[in-house]
Structure formats: C-alpha cells, structure tokens
CSV table of N, CA and C in Angstrom, one decimal:
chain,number,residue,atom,x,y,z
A,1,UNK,N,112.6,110.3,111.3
A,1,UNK,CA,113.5,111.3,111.9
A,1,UNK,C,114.9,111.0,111.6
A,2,UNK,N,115.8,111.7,110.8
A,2,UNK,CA,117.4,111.7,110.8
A,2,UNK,C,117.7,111.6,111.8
A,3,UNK,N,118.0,112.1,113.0
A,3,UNK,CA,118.5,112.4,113.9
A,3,UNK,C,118.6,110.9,114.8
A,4,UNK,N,119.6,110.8,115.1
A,4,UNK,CA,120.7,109.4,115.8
A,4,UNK,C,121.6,109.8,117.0
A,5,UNK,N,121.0,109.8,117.8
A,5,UNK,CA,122.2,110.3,118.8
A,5,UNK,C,123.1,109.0,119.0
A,6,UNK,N,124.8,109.3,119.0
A,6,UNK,CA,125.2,107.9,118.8
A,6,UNK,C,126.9,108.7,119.9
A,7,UNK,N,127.0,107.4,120.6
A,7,UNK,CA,128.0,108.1,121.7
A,7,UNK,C,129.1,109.2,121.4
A,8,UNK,N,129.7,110.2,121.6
A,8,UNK,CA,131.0,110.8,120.8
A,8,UNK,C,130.6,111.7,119.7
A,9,UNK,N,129.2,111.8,119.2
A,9,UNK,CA,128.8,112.7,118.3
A,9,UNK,C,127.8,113.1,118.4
A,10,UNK,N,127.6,114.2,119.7
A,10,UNK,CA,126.4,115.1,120.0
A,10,UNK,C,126.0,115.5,118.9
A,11,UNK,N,124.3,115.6,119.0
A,11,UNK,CA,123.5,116.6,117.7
A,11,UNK,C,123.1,118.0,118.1
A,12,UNK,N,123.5,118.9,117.6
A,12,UNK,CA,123.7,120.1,118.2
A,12,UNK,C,122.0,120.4,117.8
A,13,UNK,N,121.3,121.4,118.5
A,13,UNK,CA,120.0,121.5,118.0
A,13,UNK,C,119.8,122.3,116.5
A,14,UNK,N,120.8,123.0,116.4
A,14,UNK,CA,120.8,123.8,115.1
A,14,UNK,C,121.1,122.6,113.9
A,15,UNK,N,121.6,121.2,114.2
A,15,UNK,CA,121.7,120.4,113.3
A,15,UNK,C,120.3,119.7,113.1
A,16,UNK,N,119.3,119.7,113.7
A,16,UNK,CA,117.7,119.6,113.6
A,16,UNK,C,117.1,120.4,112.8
A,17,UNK,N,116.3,119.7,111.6
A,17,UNK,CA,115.5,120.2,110.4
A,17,UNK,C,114.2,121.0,111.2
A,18,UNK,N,113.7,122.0,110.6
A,18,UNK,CA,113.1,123.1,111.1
A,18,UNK,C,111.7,122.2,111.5
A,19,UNK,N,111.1,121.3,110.9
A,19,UNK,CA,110.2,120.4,112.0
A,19,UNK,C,110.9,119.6,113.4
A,20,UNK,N,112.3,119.0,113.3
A,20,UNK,CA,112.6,118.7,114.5
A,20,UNK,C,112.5,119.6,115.6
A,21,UNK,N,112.9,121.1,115.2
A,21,UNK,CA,113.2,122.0,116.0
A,21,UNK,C,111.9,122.1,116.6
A,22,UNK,N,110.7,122.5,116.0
A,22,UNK,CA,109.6,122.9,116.3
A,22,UNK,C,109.5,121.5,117.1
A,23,UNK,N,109.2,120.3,116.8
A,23,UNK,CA,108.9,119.4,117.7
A,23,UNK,C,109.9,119.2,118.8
A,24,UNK,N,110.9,119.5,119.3
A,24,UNK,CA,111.7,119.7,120.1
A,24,UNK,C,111.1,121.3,120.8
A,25,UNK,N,110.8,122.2,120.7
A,25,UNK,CA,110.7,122.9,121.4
A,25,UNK,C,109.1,122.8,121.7
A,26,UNK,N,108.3,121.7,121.2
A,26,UNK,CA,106.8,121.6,121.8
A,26,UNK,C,106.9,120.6,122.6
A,27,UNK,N,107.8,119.4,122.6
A,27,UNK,CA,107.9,118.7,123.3
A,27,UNK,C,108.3,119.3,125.3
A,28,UNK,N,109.4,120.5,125.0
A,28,UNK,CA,109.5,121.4,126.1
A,28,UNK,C,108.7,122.0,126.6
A,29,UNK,N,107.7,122.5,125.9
A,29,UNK,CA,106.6,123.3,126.3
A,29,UNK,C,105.3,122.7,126.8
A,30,UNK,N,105.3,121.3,126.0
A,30,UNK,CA,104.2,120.5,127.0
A,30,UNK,C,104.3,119.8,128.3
A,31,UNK,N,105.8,119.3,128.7
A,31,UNK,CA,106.3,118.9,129.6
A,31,UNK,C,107.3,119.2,130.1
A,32,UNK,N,107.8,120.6,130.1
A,32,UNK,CA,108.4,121.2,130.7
A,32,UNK,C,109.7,121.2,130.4
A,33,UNK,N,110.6,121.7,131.0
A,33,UNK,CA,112.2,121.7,130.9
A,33,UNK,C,112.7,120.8,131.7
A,34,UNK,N,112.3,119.5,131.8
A,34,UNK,CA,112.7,118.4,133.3
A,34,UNK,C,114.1,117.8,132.2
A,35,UNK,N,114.3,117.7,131.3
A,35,UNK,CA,115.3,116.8,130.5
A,35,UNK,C,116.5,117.6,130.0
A,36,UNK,N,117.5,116.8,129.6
A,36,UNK,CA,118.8,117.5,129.4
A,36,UNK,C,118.4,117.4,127.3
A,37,UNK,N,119.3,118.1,127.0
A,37,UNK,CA,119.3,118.2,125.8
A,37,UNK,C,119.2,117.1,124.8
A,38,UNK,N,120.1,115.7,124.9
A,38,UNK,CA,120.1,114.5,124.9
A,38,UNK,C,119.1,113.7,125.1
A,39,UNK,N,118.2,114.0,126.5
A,39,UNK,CA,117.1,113.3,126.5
A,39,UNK,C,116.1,113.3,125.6
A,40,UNK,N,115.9,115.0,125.6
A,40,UNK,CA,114.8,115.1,124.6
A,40,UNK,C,115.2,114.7,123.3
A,41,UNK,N,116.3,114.3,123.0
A,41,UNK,CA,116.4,113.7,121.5
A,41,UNK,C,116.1,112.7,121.6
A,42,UNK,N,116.3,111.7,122.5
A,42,UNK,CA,116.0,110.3,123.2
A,42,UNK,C,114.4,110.1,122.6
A,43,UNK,N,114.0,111.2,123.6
A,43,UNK,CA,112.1,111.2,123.5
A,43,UNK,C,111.6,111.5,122.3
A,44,UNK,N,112.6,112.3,121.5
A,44,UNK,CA,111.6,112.5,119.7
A,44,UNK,C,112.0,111.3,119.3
A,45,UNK,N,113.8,110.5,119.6
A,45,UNK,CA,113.8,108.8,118.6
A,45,UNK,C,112.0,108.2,119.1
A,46,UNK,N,112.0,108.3,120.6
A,46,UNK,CA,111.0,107.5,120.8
A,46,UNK,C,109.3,107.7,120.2
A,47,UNK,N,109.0,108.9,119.9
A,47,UNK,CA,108.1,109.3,119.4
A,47,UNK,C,108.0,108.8,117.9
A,48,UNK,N,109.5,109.1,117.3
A,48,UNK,CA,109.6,108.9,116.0
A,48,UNK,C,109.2,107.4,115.4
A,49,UNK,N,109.5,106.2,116.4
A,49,UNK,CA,108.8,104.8,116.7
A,49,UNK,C,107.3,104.9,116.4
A,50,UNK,N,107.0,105.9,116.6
A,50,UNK,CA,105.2,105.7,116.8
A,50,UNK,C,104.9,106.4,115.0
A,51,UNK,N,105.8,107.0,114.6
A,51,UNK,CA,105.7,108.4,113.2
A,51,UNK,C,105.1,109.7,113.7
A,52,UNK,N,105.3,109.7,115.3
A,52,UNK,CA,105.5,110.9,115.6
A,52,UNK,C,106.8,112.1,115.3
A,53,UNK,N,106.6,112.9,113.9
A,53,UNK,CA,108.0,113.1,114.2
A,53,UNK,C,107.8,114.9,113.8
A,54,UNK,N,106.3,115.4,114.2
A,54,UNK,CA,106.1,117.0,114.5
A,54,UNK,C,105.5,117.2,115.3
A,55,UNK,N,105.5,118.8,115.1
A,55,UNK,CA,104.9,119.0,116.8
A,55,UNK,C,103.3,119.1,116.2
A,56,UNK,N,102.6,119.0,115.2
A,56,UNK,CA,101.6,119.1,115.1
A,56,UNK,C,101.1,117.7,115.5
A,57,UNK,N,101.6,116.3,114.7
A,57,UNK,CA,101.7,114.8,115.5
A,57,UNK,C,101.1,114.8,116.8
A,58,UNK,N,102.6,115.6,117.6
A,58,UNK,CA,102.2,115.4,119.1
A,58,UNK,C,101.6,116.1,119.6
A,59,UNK,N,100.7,117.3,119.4
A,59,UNK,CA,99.5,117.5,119.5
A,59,UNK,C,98.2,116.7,119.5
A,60,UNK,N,98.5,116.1,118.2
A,60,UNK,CA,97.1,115.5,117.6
A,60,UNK,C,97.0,114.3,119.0
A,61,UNK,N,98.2,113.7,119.1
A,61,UNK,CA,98.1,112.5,119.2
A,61,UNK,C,98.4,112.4,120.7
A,62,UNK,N,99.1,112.9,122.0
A,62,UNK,CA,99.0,113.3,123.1
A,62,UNK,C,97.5,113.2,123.9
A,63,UNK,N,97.9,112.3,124.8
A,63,UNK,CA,96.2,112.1,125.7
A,63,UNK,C,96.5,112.8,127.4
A,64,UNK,N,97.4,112.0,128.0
A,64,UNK,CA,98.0,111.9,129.1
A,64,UNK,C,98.9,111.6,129.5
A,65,UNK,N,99.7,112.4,131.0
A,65,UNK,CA,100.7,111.6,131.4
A,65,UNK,C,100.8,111.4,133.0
A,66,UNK,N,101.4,109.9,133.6
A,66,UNK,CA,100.8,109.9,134.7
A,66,UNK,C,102.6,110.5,135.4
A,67,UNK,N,102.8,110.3,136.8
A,67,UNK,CA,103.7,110.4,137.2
A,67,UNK,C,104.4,109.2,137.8
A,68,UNK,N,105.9,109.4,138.5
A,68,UNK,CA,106.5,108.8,138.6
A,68,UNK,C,105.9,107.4,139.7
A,69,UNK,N,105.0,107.9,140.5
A,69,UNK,CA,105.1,107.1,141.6
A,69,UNK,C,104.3,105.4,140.8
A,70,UNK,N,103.9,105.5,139.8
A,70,UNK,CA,103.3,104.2,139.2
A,70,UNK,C,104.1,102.8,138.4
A,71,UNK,N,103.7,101.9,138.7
A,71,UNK,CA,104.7,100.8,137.4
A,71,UNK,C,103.9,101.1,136.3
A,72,UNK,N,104.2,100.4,135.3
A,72,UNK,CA,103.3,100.5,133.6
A,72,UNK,C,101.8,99.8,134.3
A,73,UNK,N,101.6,98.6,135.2
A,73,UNK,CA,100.4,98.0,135.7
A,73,UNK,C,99.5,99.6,136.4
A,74,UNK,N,100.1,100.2,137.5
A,74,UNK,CA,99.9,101.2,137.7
A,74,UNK,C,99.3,102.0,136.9
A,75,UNK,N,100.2,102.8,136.2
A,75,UNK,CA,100.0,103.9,135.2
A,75,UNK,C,98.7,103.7,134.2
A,76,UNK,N,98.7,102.3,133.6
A,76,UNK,CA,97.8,101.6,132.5
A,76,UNK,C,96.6,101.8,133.6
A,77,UNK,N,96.2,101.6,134.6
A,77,UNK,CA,95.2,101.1,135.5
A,77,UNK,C,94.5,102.9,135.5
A,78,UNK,N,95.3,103.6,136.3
A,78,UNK,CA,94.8,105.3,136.0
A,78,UNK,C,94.7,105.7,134.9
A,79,UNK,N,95.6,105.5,133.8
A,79,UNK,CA,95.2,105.8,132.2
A,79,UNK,C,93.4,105.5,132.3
A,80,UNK,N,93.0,104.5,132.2
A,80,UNK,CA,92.2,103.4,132.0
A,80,UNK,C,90.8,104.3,132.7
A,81,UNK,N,91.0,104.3,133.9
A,81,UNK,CA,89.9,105.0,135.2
A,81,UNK,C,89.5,106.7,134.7
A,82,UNK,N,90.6,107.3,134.4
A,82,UNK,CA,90.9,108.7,133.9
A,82,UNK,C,89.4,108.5,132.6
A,83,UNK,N,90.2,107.4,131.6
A,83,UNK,CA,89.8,107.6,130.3
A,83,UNK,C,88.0,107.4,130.1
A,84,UNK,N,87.8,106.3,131.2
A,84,UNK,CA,86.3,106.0,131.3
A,84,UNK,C,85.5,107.0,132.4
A,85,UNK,N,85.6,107.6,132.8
A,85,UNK,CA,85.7,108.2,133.5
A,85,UNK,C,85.5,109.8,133.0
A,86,UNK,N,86.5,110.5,132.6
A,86,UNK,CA,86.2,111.5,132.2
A,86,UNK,C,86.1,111.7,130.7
A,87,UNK,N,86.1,111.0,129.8
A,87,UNK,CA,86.5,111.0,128.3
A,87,UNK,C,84.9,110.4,127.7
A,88,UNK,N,84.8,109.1,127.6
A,88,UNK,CA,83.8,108.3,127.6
A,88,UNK,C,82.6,108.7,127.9
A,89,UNK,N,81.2,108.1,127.2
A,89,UNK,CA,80.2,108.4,127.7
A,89,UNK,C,79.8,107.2,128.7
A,90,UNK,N,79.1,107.4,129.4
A,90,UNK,CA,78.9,106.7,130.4
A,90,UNK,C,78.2,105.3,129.7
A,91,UNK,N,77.4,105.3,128.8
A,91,UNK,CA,76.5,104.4,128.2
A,91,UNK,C,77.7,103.6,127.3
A,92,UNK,N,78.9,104.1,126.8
A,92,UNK,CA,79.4,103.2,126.1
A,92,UNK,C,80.4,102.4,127.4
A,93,UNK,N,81.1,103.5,128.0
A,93,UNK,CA,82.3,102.8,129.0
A,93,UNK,C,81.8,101.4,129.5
A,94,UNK,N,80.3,101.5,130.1
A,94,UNK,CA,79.7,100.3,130.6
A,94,UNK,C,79.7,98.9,130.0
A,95,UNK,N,80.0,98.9,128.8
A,95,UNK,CA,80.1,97.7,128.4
A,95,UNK,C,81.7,97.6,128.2
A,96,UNK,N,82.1,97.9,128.4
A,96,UNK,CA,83.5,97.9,128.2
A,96,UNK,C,84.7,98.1,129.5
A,97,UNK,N,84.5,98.7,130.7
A,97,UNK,CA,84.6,98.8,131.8
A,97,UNK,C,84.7,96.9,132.7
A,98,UNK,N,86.0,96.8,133.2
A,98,UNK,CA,86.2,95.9,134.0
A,98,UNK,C,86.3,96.0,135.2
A,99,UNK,N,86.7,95.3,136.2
A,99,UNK,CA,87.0,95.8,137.6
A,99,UNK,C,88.5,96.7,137.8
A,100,UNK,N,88.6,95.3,137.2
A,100,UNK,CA,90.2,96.2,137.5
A,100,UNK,C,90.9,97.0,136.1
A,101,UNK,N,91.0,98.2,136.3
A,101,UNK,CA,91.7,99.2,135.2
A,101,UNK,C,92.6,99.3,134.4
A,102,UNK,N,93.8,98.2,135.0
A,102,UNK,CA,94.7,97.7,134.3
A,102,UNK,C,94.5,96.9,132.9
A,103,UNK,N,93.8,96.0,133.5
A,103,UNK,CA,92.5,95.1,132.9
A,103,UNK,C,91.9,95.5,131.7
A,104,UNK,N,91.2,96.5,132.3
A,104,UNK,CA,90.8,97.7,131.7
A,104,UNK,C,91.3,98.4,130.2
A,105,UNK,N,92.3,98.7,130.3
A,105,UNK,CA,93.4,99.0,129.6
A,105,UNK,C,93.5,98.0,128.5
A,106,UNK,N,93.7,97.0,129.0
A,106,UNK,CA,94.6,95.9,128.0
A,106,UNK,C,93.7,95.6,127.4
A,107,UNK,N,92.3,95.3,128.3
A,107,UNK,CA,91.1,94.6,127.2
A,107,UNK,C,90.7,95.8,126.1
A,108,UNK,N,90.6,97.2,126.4
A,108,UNK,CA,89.5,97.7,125.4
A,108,UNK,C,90.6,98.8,124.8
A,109,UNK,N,91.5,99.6,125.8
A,109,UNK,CA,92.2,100.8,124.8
A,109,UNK,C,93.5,100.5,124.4
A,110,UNK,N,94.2,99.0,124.8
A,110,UNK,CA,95.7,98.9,124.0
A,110,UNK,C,95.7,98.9,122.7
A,111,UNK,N,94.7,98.5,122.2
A,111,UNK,CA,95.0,98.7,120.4
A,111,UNK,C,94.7,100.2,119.9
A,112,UNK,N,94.2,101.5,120.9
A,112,UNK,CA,94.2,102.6,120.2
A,112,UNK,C,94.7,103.6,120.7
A,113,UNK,N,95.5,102.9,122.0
A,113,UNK,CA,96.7,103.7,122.3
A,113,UNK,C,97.8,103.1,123.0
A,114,UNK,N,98.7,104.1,122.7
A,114,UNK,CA,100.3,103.1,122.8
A,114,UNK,C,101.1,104.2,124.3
A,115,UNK,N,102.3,103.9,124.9
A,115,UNK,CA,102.0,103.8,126.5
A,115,UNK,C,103.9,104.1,125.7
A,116,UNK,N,104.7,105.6,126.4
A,116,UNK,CA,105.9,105.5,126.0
A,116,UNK,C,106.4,105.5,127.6
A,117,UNK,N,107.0,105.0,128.1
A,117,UNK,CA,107.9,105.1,129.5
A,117,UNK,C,108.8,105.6,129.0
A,118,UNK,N,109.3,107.1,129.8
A,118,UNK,CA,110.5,107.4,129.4
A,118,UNK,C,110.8,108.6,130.9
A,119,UNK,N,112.2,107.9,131.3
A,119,UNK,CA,112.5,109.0,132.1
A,119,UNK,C,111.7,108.8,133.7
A,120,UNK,N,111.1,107.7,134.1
A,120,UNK,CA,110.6,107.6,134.7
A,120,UNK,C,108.7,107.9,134.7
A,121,UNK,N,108.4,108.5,133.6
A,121,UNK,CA,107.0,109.0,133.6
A,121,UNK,C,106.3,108.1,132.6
A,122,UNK,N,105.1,107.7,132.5
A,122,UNK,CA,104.5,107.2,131.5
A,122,UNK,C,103.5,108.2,130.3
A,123,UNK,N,103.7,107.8,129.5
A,123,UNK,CA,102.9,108.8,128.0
A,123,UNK,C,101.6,108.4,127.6
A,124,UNK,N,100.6,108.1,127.5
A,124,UNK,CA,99.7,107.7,126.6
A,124,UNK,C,99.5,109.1,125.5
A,125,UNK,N,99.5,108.0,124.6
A,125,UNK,CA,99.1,108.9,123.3
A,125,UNK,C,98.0,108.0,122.3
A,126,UNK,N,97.2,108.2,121.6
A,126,UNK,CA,96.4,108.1,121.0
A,126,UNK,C,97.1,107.4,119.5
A,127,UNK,N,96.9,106.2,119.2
A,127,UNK,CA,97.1,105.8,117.7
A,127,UNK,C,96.5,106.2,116.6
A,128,UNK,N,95.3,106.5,116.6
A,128,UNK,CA,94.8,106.9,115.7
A,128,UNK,C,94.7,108.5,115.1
A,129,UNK,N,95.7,109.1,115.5
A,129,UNK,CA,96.2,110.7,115.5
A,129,UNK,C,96.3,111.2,114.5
C-alpha cells in the first residue's frame, strides 16, 4: 500500500488508488463507521502488514472479531472456543483441543491465523487467504 499517513500531511481519500478506496469503504461496511478517517488508514497500514491490501483480501481472509472487554489472553482464548466449537469438526478439534483456550490458540491456530489489535477490538484473520 502507498499510502503513509505521516503527521502535517493528511491523505485525502480521493488521494487512494481505486483498490484502496474499495478496501477502505469494505473495511466500513464490515465494521462499521466506529473510526475517524485516519484511523481507518491506520487499519488498512495494518492490514497492509499481513498483504492485505483489497477488499477482496479482506474478505477472503476475515474470521472474527471479539470486543473490547478482553486482553489478547482473553480474546485468543474465545477466538480459540468459538473456532473449535463452531468451525471444526468435532473428530478433528479433539485432538487438538486443550483446557485452556488461550492455550488453545497458541498451540494449534497461531501459525494459520494472525490476531490485529487495533482501537481497542481484536481481528482474527486467516493466513492462508
């Protein structure tokens, strides 16, 4: 992604190549209008980290998001319970399933998905997108 937000030289959204735009305006429509114009530039640098940098990307690649009241231990923990739970088949989760979900997380899904904190909310998204 071009795009650099750098103190004293706002990026106007019409200065966004016609995929930023589109991923800037999917990024709104999946989570809402909660961010100022700036942030969400903030959140496509941060997506752009992953080579998320369309809105087809973050489609593909988009799992979940938890809310504020969790730390990353937290968040990772319901990621985790969510994922085995409703995603998984019951015959595979079982061997892979720990007590604790946090645990959980770190032993079997951190390498196929990546965890963006931004703004107070946590992201799971899918690496292999």
């Amino acid at each position: 992604m071009t795009v650099t937000l750098m103190p004293g030289s706002p990026v106007d959204y019409s200065d966004l190549s016609a995929d930023e735009q589109n991923l800037y305006i999917e990024i709104t429509e999946m989570f809402g209008e909660k961010w100022t114009h700036e942030q969400t530039l903030d959140f496509m640098g941060e997506l752009d980290d992953y080579a998320i940098t369309t809105s087809d990307n973050l489609r593909d690649a988009f799992i979940y998001i938890t809310d504020t009241q969790y730390t990353e231990e937290g968040a990772k923990a319901q990621f985790a319970e969510y994922w085995f739970a409703e995603v998984m088949e019951q015959a595979e989760a079982y061997d892979l399933v720990v007590v604790d979900w946090a645990a959980t997380y770190d032993y079997a899904l951190r390498f196929d998905m990546f965890i963006i904190e931004f703004d107070g909310d946590f992201y799971f998204f899918n690496s292999n997108y």
